[in-house]
Short mmCIF file of C-alpha atoms in Angstrom, two decimals:
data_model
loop_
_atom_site.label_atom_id
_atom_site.label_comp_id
_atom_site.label_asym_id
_atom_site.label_seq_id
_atom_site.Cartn_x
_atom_site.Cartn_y
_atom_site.Cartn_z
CA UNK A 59 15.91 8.82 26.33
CA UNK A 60 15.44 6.43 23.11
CA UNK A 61 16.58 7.34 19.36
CA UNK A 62 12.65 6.82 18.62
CA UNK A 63 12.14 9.19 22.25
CA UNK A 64 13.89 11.29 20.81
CA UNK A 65 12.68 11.52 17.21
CA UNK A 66 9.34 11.60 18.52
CA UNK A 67 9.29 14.16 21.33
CA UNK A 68 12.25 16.62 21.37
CA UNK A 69 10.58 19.47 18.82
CA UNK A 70 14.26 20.95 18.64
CA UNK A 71 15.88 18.18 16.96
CA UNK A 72 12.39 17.11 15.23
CA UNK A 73 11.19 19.69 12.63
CA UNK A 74 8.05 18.29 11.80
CA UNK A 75 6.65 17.38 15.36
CA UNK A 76 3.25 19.16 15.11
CA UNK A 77 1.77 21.99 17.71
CA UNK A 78 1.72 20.94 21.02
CA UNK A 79 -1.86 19.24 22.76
CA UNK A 80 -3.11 20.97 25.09
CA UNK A 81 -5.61 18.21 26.03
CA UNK A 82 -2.43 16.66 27.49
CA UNK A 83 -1.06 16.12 30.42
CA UNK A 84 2.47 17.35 31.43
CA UNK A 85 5.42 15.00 30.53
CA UNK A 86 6.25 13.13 33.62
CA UNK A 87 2.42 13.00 34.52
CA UNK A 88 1.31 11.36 30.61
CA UNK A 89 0.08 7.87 31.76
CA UNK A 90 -2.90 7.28 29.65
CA UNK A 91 -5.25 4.49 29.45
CA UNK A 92 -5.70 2.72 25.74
CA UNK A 93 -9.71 4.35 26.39
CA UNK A 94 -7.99 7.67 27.00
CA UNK A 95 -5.54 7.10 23.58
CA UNK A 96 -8.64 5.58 21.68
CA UNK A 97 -10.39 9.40 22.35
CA UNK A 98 -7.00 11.16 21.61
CA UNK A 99 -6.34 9.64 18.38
CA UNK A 100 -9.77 8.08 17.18
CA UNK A 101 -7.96 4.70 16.95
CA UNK A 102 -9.79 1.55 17.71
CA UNK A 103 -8.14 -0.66 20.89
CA UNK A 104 -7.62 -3.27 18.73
CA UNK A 105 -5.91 -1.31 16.11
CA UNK A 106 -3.45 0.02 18.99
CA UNK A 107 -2.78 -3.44 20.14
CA UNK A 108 -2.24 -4.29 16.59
CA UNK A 109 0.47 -1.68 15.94
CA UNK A 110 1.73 -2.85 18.84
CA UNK A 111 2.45 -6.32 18.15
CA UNK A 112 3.33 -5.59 14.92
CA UNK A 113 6.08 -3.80 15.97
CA UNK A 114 4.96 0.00 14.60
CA UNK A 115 4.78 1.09 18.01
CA UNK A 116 7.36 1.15 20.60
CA UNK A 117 7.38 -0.73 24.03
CA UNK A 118 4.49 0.20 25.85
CA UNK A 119 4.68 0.44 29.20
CA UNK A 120 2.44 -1.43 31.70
CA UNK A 121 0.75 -0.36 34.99
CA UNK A 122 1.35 -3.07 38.57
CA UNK A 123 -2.36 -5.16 36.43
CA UNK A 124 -0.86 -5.05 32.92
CA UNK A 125 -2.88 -2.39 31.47
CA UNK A 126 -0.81 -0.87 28.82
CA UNK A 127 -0.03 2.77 29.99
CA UNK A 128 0.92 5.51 27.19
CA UNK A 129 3.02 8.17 27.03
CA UNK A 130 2.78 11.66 25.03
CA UNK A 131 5.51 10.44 23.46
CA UNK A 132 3.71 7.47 22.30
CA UNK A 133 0.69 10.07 21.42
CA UNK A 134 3.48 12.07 19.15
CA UNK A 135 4.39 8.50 17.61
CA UNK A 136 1.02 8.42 16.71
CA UNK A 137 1.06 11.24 15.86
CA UNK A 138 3.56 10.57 13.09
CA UNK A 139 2.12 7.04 12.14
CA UNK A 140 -1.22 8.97 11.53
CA UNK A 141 0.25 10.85 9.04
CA UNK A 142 2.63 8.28 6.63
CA UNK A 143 -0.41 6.51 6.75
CA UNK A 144 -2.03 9.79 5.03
CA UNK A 145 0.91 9.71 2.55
CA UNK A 146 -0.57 5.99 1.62
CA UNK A 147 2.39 4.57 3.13
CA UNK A 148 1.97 0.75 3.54
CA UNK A 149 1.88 -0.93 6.62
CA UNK A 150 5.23 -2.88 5.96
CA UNK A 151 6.71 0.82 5.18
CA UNK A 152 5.85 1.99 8.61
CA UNK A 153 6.68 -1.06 10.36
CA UNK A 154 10.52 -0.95 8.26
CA UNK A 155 10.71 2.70 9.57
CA UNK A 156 9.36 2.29 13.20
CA UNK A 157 12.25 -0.54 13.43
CA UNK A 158 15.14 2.03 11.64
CA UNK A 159 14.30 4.50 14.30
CA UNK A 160 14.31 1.67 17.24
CA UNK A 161 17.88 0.85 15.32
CA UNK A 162 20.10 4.18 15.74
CA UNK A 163 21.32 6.86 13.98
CA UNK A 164 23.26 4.64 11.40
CA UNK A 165 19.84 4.10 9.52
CA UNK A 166 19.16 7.95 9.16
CA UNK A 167 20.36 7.48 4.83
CA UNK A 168 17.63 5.08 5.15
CA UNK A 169 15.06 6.79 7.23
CA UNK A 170 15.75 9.83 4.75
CA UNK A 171 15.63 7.80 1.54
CA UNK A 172 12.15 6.02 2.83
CA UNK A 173 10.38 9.61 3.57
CA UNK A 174 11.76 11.31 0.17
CA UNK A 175 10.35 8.40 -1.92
CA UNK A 176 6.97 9.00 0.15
CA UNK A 177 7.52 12.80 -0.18
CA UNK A 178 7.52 12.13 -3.75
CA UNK A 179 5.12 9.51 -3.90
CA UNK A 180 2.84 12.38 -2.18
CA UNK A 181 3.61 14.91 -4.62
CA UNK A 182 2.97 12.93 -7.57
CA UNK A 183 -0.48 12.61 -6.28
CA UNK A 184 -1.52 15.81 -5.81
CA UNK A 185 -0.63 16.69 -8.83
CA UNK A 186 -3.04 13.62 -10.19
CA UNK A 187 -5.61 15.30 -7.61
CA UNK A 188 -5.08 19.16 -9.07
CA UNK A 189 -5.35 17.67 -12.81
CA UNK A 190 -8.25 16.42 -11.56
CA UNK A 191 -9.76 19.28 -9.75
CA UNK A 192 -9.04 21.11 -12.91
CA UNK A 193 -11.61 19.28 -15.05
CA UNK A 194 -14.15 19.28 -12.66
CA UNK A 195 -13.70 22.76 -12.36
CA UNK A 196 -14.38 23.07 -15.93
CA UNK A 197 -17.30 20.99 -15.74
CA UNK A 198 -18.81 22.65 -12.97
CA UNK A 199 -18.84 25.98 -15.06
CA UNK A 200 -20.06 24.18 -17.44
CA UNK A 201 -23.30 23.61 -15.89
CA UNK A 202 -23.15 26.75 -14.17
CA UNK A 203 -23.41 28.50 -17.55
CA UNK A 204 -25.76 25.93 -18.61
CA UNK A 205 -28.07 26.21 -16.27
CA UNK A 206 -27.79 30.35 -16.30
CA UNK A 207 -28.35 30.55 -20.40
CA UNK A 208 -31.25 28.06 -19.49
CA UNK A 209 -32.94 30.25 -16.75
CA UNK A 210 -32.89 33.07 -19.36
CA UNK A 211 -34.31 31.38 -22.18
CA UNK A 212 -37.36 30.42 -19.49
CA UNK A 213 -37.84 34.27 -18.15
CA UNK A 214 -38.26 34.87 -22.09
#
């Protein structure tokens, strides 16, 4: 099994691997078409193909005609991709981090480094986002009590 195998599948040594699918099929049976990953993921086929040749995803495999064949590991990858693109990650920030994982374990500093400045990057955010939940929270009631002191000077 791969370092990114690894990272991507193996729940014990990955903390934030997410619940399992049960739309999937048992490991050793996970061949899926890029139709059947396009439905799993809501991906386009050419955006897998892109992430493919752009290096963000790992090899992926190929059946006896060349149709690329996907594993549940490459779902959890994608998984994983789904989200740091969430954080706002850029595409060149993936990419770096999809080829540290491909590298070994000496590029964990970096792998760590690269997710705390996103973890922070994140956090900074939603604390923009509550600030700004705040005031329209306060504008909202606003209007509410607007529009209440309104309806009672009309039923005067």
């Amino acid at each position: 099994m791969t370092v990114m195998e690894t990272e991507t599948t193996d729940s014990r040594n990955d903390t934030c691997a997410g619940p399992p699918h049960t739309a999937r099929r048992p490991d050793g049976q996970d061949q899926y078409t890029i139709s059947e990953v396009v439905a799993f993921t809501g991906l386009t086929a050419h955006t897998l193909r892109w992430y493919e040749r752009i290096g963000l995803m790992p090899h992926i495999d190929r059946s006896h005609t060349g149709q690329r064949r996907y594993s549940n590991r490459d779902l959890d990858w994608l998984d994983l991709v789904g989200k740091l693109r969430l954080t706002g990650m850029p595409v060149a920030g993936m990419v770096r981090y999809a080829e540290m994982v491909r590298e070994g374990d000496h590029t964990y500093a970096d792998r760590f480094e690269l997710l705390e400045a996103t973890r922070r990057d994140v956090r900074a955010r939603i604390a923009e986002l509550q600030d700004t939940l705040a005031v329209l929270d306060r504008k909202i009631n606003f209007y509410a009590d607007a529009g209440r002191a309104l309806a009672s000077e009309r039923s005067r």
